[in-house]
Coordinates of C-alpha atoms in Angstrom, one line a residue:
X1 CA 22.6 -7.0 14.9
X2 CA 22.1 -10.1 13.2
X3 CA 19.2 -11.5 10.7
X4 CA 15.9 -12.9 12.7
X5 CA 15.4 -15.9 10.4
X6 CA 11.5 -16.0 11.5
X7 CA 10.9 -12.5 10.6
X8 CA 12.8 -12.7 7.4
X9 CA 10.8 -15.4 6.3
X10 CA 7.6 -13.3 7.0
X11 CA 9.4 -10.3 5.2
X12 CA 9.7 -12.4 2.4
X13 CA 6.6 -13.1 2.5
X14 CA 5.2 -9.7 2.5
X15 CA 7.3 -8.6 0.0
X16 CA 7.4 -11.1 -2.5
X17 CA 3.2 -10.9 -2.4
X18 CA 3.9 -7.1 -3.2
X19 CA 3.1 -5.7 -0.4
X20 CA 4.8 -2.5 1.3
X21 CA 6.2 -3.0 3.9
X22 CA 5.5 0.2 6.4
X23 CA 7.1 1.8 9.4
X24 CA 4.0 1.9 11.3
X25 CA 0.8 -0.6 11.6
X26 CA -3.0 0.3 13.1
X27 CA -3.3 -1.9 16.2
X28 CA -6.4 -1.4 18.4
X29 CA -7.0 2.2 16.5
X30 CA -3.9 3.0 17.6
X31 CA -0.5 3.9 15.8
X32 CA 2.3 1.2 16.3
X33 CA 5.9 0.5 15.4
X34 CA 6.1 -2.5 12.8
X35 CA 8.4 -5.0 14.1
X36 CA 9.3 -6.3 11.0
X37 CA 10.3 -2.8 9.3
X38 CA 12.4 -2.3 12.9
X39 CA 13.8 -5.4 11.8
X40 CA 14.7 -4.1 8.0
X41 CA 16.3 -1.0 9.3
X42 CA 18.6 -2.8 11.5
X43 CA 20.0 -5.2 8.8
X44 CA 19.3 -2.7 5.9
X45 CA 22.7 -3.6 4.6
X46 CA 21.8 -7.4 4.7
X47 CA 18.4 -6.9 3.1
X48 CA 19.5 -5.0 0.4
X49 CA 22.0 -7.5 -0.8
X50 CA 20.1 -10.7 -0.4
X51 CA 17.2 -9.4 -2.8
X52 CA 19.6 -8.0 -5.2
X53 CA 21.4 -11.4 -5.2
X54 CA 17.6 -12.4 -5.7
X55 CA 17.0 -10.2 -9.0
X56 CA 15.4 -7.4 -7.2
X57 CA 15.1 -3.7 -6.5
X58 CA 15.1 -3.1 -2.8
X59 CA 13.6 -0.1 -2.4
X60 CA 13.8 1.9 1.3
X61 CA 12.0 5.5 1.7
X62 CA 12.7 5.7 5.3
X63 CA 9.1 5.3 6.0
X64 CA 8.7 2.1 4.0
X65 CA 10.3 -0.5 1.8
X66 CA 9.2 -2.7 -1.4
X67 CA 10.6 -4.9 -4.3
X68 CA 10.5 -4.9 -7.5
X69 CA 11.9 -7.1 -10.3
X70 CA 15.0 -5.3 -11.8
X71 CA 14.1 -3.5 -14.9
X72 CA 15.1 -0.5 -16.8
X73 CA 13.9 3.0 -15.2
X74 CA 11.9 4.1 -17.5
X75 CA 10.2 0.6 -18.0
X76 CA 8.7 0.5 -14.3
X77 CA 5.1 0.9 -14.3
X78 CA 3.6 -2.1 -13.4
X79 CA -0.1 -3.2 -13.2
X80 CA -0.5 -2.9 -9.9
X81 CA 0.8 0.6 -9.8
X82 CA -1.1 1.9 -12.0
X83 CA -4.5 0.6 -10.3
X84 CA -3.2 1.9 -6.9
X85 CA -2.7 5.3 -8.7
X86 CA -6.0 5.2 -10.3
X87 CA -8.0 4.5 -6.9
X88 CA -6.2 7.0 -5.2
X89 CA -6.6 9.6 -7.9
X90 CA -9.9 8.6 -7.6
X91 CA -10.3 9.3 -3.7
X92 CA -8.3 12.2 -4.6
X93 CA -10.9 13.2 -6.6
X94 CA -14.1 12.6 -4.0
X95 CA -12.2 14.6 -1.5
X96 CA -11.9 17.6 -3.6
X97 CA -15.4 17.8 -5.2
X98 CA -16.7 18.0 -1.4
X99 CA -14.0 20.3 -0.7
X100 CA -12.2 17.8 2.1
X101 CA -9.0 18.4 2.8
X102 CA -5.9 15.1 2.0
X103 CA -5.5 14.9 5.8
X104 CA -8.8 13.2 6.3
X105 CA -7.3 10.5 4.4
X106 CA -3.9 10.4 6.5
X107 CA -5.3 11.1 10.1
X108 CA -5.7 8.0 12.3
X109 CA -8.4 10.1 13.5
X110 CA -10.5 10.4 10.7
X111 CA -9.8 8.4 7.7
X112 CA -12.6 7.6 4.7
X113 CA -15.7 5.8 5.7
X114 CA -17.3 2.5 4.3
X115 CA -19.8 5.1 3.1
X116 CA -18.0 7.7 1.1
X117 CA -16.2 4.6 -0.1
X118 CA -19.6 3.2 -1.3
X119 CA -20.3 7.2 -2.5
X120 CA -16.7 7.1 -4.3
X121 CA -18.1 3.6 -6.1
X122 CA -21.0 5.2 -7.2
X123 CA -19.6 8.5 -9.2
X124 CA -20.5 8.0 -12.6
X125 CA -17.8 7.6 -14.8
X126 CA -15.4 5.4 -12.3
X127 CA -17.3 2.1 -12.9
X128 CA -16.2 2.4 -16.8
X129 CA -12.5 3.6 -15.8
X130 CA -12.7 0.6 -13.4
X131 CA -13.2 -1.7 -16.0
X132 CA -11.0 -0.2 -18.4
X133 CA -8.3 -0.3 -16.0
X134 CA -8.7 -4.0 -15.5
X135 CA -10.4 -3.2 -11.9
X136 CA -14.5 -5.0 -13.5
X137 CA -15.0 -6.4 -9.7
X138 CA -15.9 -2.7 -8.4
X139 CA -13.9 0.2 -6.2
X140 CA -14.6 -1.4 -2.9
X141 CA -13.1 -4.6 -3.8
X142 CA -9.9 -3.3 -6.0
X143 CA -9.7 -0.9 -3.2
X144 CA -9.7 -3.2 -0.7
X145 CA -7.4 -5.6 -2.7
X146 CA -4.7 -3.3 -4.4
X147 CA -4.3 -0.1 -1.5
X148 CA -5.8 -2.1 2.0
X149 CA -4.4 -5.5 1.3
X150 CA -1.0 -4.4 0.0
X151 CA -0.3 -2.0 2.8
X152 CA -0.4 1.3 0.8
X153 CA -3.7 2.4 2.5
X154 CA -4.2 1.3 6.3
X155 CA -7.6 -0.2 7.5
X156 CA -8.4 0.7 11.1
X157 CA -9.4 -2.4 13.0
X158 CA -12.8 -0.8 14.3
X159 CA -13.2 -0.8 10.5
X160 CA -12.8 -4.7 9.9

């Protein structure tokens, strides 16, 4: 197959905003194949050498792809990252102390509500690891901005 120009230039897009890029989006509450992953798997090859040529790590799980800027393994913990692990450590975290099992937080069916989101905000000591972490504007909002808005964590649209 050859290069869609249009949905490269969207793939760029996505990517070079830091965003993952994920086989499958939430359309309509429902589960749906991501045209513009379909689109990296079938010119993987093409992909991967035109952000290498670009100075960056192209990296494909097989369920998702990113970028990152070409640095040393042991140097490749970036801001973001580190926030996304600290929210979901802190989800993590909520689910556990009410004895919920991970799955509510990766079944289309279920998922975490505004309001255990709201409950997760309000544990005591995440505020001041919040701010510590660079994160002063709240969990809903980093939430929202580093895991929804980045594609790591997927919003159901009867959520929006």
């Amino acid at each position: 197959m050859s290069v869609n120009k249009n949905y490269a230039a969207k793939i760029y897009s996505h990517l070079i905003n830091g965003k993952v890029l994920v086989r499958e989006i939430i359309q309509n509450d429902n589960l749906i194949n991501n045209y513009l992953f379909s689109e990296v798997m079938d010119n993987l090859k093409a992909y991967e050498d035109q952000y290498a040529m670009c100075g960056f790590n192209f990296i494909n799980t097989g369920d998702y792809v990113y970028i990152s800027d070409k640095q040393p393994p042991n140097d490749r913990k970036t801001d973001v990252g580190m926030k996304a692990q600290i929210l979901l450590l802190m989800v993590g975290k909520y689910l556990n102390s009410r004895n919920l099992s991970l799955t509510k937080f990766s079944t289309l069916s279920a998922g975490i509500t505004q309001e255990e989101l709201e409950e997760i905000q309000s544990i005591g000591d995440n505020a001041d690891i919040l701010v510590r972490a660079g994160m002063g504007n709240g969990f809903l909002s980093s939430f929202k901005s580093n895991l929804v808005e980045r594609n790591i964590v997927l919003e159901k649209t009867s959520s929006k």
